[in-house]
PDB file of C-alpha atoms and ligand atoms in Angstrom:
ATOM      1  CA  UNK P   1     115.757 128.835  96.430  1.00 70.00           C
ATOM      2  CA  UNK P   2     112.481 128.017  98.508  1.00 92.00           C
ATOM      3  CA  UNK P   3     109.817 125.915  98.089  1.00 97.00           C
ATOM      4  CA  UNK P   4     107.866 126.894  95.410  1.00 97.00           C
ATOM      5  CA  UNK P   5     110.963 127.043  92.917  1.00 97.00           C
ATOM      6  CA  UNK P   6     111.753 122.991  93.718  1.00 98.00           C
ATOM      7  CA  UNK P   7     108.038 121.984  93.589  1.00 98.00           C
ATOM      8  CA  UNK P   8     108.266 124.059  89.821  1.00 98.00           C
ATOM      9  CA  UNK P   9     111.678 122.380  88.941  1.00 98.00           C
ATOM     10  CA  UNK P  10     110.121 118.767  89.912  1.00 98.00           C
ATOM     11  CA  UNK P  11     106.747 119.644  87.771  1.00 98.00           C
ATOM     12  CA  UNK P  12     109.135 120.360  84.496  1.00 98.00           C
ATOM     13  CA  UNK P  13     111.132 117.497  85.616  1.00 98.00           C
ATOM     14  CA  UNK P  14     108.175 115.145  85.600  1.00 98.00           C
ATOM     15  CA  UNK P  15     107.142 116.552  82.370  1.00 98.00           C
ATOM     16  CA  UNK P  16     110.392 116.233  80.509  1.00 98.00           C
ATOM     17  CA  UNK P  17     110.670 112.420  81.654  1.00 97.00           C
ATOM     18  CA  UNK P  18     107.325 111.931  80.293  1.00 98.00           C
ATOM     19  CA  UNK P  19     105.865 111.146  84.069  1.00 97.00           C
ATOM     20  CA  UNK P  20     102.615 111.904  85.734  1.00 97.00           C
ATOM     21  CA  UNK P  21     102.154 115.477  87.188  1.00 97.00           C
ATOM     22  CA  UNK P  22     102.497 114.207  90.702  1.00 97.00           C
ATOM     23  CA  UNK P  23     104.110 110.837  90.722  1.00 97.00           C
ATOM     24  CA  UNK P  24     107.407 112.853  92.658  1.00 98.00           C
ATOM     25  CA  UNK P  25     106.894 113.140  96.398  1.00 98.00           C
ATOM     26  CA  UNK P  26     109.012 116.244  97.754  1.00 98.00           C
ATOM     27  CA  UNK P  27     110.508 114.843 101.312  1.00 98.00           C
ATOM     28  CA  UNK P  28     111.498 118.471 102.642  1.00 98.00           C
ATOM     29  CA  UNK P  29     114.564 117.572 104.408  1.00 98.00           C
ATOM     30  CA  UNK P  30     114.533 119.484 107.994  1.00 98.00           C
ATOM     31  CA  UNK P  31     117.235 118.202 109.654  1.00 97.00           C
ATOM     32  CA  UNK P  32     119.359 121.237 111.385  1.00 95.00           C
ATOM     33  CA  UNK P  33     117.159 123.590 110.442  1.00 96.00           C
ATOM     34  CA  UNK P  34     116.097 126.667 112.529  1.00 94.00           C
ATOM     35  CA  UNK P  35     112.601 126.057 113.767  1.00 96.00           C
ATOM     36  CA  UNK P  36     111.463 129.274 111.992  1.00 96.00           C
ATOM     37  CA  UNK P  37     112.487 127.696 108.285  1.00 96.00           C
ATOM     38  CA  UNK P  38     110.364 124.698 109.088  1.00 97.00           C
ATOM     39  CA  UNK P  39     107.265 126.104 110.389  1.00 97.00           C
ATOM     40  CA  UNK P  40     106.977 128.715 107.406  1.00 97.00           C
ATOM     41  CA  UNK P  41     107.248 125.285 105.236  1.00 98.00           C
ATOM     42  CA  UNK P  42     104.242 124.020 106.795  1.00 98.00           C
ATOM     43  CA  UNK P  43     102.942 127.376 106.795  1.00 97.00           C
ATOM     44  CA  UNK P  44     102.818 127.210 103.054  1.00 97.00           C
ATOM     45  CA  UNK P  45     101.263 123.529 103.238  1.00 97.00           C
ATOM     46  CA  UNK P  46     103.457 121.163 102.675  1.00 98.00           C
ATOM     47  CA  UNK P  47     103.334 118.206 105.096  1.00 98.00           C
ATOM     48  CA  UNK P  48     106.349 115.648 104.114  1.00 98.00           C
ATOM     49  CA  UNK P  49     109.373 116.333 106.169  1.00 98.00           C
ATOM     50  CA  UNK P  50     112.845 114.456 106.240  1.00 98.00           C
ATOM     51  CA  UNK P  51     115.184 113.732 109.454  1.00 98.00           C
ATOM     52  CA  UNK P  52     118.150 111.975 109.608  1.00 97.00           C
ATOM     53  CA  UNK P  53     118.444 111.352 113.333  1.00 98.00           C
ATOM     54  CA  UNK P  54     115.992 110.041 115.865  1.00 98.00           C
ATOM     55  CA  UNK P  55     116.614 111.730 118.215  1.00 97.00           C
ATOM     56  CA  UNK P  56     116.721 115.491 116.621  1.00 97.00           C
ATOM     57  CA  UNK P  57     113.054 114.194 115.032  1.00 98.00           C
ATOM     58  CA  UNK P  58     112.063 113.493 118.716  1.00 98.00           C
ATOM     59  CA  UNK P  59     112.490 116.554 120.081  1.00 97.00           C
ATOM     60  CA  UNK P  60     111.170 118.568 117.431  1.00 97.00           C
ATOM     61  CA  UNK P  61     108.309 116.822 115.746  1.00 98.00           C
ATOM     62  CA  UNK P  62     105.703 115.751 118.527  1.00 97.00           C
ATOM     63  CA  UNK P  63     105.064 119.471 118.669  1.00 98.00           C
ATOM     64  CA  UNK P  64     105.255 120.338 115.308  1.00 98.00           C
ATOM     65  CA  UNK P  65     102.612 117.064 114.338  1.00 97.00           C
ATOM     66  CA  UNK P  66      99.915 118.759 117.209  1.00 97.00           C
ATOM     67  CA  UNK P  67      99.763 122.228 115.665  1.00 97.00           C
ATOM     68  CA  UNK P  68     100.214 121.153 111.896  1.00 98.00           C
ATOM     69  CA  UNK P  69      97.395 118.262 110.590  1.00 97.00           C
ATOM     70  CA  UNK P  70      98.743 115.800 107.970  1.00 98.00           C
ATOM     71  CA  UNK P  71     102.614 115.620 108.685  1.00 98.00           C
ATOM     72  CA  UNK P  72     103.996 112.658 106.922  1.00 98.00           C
ATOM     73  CA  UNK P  73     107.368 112.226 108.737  1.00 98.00           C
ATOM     74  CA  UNK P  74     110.486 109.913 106.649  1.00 98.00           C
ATOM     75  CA  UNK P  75     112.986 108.869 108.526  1.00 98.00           C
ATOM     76  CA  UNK P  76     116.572 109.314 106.146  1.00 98.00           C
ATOM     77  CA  UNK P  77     119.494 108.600 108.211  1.00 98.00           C
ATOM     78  CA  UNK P  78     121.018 105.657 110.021  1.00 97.00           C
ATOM     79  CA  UNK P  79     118.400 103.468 112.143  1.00 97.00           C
ATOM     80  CA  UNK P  80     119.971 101.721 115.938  1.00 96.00           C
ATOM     81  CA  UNK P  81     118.361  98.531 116.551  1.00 94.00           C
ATOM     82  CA  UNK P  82     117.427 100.283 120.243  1.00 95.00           C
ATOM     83  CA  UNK P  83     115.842 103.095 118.857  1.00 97.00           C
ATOM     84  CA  UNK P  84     113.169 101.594 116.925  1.00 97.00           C
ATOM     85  CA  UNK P  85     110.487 101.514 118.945  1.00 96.00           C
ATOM     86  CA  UNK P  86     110.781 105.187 119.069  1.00 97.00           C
ATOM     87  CA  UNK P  87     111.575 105.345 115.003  1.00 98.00           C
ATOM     88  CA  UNK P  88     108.290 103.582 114.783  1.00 97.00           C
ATOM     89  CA  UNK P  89     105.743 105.823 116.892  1.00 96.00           C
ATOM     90  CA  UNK P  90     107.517 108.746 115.065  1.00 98.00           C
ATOM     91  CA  UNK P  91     107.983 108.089 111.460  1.00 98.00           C
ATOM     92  CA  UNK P  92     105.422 107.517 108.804  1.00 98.00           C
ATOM     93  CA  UNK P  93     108.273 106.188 106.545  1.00 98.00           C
ATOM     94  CA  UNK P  94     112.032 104.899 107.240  1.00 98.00           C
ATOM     95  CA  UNK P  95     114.368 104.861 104.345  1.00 98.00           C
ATOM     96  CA  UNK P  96     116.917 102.984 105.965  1.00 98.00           C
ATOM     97  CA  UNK P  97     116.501  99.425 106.244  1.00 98.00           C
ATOM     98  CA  UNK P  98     119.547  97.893 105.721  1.00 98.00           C
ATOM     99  CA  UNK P  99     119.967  94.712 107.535  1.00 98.00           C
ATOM    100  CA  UNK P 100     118.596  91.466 109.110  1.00 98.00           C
ATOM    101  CA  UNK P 101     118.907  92.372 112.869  1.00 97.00           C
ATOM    102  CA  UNK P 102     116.983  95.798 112.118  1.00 98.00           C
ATOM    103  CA  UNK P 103     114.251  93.823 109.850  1.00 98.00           C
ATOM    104  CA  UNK P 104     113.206  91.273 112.260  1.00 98.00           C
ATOM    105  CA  UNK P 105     112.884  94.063 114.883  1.00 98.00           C
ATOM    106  CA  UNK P 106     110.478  95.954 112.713  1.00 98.00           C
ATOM    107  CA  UNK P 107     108.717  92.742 112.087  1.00 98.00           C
ATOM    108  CA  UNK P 108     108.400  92.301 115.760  1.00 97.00           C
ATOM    109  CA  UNK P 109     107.158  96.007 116.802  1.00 97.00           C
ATOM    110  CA  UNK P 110     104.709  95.469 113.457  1.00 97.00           C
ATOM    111  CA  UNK P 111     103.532  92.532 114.795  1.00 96.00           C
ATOM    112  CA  UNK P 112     103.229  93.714 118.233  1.00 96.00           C
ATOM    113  CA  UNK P 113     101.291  96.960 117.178  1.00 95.00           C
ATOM    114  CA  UNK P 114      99.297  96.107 113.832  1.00 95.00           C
ATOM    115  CA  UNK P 115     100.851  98.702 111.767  1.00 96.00           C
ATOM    116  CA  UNK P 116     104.501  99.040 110.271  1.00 97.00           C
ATOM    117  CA  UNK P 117     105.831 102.203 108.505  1.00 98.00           C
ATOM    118  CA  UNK P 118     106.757 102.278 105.082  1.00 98.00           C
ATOM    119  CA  UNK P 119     110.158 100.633 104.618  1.00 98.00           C
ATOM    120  CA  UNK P 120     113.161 101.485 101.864  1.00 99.00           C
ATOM    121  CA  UNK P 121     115.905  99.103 101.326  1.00 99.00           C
ATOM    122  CA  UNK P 122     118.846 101.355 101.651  1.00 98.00           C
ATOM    123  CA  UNK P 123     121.412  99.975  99.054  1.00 98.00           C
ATOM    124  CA  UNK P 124     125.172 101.429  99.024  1.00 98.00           C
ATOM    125  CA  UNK P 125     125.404 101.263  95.137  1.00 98.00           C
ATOM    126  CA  UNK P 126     128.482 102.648  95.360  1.00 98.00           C
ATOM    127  CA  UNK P 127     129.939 100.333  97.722  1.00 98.00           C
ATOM    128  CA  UNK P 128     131.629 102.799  99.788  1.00 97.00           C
ATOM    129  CA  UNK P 129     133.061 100.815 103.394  1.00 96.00           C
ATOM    130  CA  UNK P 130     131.855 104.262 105.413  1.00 94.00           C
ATOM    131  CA  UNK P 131     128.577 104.118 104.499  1.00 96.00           C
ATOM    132  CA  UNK P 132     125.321 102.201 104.907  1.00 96.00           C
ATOM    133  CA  UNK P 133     123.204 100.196 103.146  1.00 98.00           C
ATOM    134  CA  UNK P 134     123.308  96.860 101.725  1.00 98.00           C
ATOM    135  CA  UNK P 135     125.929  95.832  99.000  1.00 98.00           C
ATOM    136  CA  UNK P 136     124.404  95.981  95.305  1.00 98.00           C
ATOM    137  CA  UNK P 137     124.809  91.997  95.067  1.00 98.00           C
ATOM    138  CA  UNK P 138     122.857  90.958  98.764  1.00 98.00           C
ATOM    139  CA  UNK P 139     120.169  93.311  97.745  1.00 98.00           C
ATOM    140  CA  UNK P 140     118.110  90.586  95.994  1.00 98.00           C
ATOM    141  CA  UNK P 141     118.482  88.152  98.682  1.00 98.00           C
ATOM    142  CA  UNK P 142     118.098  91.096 101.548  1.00 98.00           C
ATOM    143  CA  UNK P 143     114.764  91.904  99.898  1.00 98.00           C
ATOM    144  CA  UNK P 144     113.264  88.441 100.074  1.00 98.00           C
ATOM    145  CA  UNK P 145     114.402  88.288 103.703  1.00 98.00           C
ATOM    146  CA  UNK P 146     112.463  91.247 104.137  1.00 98.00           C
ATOM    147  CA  UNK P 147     109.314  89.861 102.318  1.00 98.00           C
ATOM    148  CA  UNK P 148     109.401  86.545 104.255  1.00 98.00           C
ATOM    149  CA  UNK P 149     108.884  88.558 107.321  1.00 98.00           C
ATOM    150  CA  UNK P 150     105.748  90.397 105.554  1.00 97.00           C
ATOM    151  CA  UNK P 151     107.015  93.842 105.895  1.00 98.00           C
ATOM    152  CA  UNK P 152     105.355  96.466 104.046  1.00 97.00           C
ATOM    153  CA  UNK P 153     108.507  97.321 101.451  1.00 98.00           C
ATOM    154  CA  UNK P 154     107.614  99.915  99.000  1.00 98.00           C
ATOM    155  CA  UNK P 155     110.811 100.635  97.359  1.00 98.00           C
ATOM    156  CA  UNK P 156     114.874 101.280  97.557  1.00 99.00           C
ATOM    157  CA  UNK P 157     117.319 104.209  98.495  1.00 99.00           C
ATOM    158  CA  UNK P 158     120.548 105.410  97.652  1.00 98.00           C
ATOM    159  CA  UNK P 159     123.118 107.985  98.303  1.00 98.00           C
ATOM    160  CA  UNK P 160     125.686 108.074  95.825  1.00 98.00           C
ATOM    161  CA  UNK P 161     129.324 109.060  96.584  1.00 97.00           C
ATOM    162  CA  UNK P 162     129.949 112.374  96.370  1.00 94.00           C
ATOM    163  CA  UNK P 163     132.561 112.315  94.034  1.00 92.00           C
ATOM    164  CA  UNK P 164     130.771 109.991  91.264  1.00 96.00           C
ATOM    165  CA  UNK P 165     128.574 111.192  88.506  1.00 97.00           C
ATOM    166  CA  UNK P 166     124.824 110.459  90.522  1.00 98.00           C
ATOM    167  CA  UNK P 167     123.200 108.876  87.407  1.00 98.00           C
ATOM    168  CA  UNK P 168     124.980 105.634  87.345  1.00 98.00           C
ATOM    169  CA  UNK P 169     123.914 104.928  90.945  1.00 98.00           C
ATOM    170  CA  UNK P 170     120.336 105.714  90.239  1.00 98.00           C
ATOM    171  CA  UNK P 171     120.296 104.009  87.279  1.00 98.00           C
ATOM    172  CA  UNK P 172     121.578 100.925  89.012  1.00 98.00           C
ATOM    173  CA  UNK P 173     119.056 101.571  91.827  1.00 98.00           C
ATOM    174  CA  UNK P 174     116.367 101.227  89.324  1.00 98.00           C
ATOM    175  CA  UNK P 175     117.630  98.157  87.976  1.00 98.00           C
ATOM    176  CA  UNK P 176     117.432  96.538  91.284  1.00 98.00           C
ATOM    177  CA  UNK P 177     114.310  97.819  92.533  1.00 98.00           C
ATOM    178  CA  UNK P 178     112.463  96.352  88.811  1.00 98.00           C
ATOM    179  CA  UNK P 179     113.878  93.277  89.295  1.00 98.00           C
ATOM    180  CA  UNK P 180     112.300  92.923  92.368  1.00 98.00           C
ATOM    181  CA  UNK P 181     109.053  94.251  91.830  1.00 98.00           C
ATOM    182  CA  UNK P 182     109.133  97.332  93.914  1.00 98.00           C
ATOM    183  CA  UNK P 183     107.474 100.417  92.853  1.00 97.00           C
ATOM    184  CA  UNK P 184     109.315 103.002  94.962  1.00 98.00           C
ATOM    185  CA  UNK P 185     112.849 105.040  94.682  1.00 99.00           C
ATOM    186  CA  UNK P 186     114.306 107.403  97.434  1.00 99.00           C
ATOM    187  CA  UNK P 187     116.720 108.864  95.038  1.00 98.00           C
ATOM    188  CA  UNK P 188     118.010 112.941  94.422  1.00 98.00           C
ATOM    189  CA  UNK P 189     119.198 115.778  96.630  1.00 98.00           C
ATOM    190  CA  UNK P 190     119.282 119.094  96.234  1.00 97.00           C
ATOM    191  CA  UNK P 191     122.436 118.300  93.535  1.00 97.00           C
ATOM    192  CA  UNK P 192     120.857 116.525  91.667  1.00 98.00           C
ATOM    193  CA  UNK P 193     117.059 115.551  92.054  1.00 98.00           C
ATOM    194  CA  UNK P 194     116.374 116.413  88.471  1.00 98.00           C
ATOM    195  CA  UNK P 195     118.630 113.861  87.091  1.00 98.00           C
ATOM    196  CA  UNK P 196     116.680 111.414  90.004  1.00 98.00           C
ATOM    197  CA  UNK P 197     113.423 112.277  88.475  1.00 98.00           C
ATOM    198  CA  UNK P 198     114.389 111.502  84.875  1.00 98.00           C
ATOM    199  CA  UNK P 199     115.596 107.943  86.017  1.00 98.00           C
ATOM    200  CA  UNK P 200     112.374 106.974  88.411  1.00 98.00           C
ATOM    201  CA  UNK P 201     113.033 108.514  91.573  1.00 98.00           C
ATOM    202  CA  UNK P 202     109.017 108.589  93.555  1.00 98.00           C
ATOM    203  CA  UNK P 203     110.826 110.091  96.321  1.00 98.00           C
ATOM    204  CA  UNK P 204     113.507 113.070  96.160  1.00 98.00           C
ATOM    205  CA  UNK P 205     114.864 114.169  99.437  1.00 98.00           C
ATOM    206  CA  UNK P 206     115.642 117.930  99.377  1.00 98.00           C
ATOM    207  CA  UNK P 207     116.943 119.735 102.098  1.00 97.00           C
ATOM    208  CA  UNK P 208     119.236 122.842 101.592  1.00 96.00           C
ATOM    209  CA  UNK P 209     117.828 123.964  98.147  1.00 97.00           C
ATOM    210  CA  UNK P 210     114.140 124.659 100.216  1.00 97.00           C
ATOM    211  CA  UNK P 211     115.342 125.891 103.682  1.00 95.00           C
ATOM    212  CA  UNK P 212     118.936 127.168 102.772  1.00 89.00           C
ATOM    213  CA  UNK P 213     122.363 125.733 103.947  1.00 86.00           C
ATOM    214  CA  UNK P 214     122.618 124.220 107.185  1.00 84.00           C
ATOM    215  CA  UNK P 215     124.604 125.153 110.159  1.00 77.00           C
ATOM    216  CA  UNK P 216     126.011 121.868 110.358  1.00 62.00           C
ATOM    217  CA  UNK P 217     125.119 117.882 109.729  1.00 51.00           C
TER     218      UNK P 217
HETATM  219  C1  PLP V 301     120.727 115.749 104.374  1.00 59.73           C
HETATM  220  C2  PLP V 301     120.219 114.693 103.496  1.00 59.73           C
HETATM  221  C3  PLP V 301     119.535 115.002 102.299  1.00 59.73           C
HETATM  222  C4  PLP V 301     119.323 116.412 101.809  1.00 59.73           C
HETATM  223  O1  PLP V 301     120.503 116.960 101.362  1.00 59.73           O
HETATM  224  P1  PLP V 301     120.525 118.373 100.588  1.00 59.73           P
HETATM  225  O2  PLP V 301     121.774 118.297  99.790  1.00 59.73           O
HETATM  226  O3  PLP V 301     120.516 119.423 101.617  1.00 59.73           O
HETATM  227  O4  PLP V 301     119.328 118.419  99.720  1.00 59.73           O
HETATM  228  C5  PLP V 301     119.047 113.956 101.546  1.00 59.73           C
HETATM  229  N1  PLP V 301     119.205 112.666 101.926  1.00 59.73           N
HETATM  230  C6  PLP V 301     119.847 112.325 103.055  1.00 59.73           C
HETATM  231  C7  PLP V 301     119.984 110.888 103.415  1.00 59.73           C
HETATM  232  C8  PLP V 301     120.381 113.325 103.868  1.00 59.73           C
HETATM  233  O5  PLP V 301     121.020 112.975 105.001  1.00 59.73           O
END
């Protein structure tokens, strides 16, 4: 497909749902890729990039940052409470907050170093027991935990099940992210960002429809 097709697909997509040329920020998801797909990426300017582990992110992106200006790295996957120092001197974004023990230690290394990264409530609106996230109904009160420790949230994130038609979940995403006042939504894969865009998603995380499939992961 390639990068230019999505970034055309999320224009009309804006346009049909009546939004803002713009207001959709494409988080090219890297994760697995061959180095070679990612540097022609930046190659053709575009700077956000997706991981979904740490680790991976650590050993590619330090390099990647020094010869490319501007990268805006979001972390998508699972966050340990021991790796967030590193999370935090590496990511410009983590869409993965999803639970007490994790927010106080972001409010600590904030506190410690001035600056936080942007943080997304990831909620499990399909209340799956294998995956993370918070539980549609502890969302409210998870967000106001989050608040009372003054971290910068700017929105929510989902992943719906697989199996289940993706609109419901966003829909209910967006419910719970007006409700409490938050202006962003990580919502939309390479399935199904469209349908994301229509129901409010700022932030669609593609990943095999720009780089082609992945090897694994
Ligand atoms: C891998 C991944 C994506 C991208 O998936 P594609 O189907 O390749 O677009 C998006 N979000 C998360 C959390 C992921 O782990």
């Amino acid at each position: 497909m390639g990068l230019s097709q999505i970034r055309e697909r999320i224009a009309r997509a804006e346009a049909e749902a009546g939004r803002a040329p713009g207001s959709v920020t494409l988080i090219a998801v890297s994760k697995v890729q061959p180095l070679e797909r990612v540097e022609a990426v930046l190659d053709q300017g575009h700077r956000v990039f997706g991981e979904n582990r740490v680790q991976e992110a650590a050993e590619k992106w330090p390099a990647l940052k020094a010869r490319f200006e501007g990268v805006d790295l979001h972390l998508i996957g699972p966050l340990q409470s021991n790796k967030v120092r590193q999370a935090v001197d590496l990511f410009d974004a983590i869409h993965s907050l999803d639970r007490a023990k994790l927010a106080r230690r972001l409010a600590d290394m904030a506190q410690e170093r001035g600056t936080c990264p942007a943080l997304f409530i990831q909620v499990n609106t399909g209340e799956e027991a294998q995956k993370a996230g918070v539980m549609p109904g502890d969302a409210d009160g998870f967000v106001a935990e989050c608040r009372a420790l003054d971290l910068p949230l700017r929105g929510l994130m989902c992943i719906p099940p697989v199996e289940e038609e993706p609109s419901l979940h966003f829909a209910l995403l967006a419910r719970i992210a007006e409700r409490n006042g938050l202006s962003g939504l990580s919502m939309g894969m390479s399935g199904d960002f469209e349908t994301a865009i229509a129901l409010g998603a700022t932030h669609v995380r593609v990943g095999s429809a720009i780089f082609g499939e992945r090897a694994q992961g």
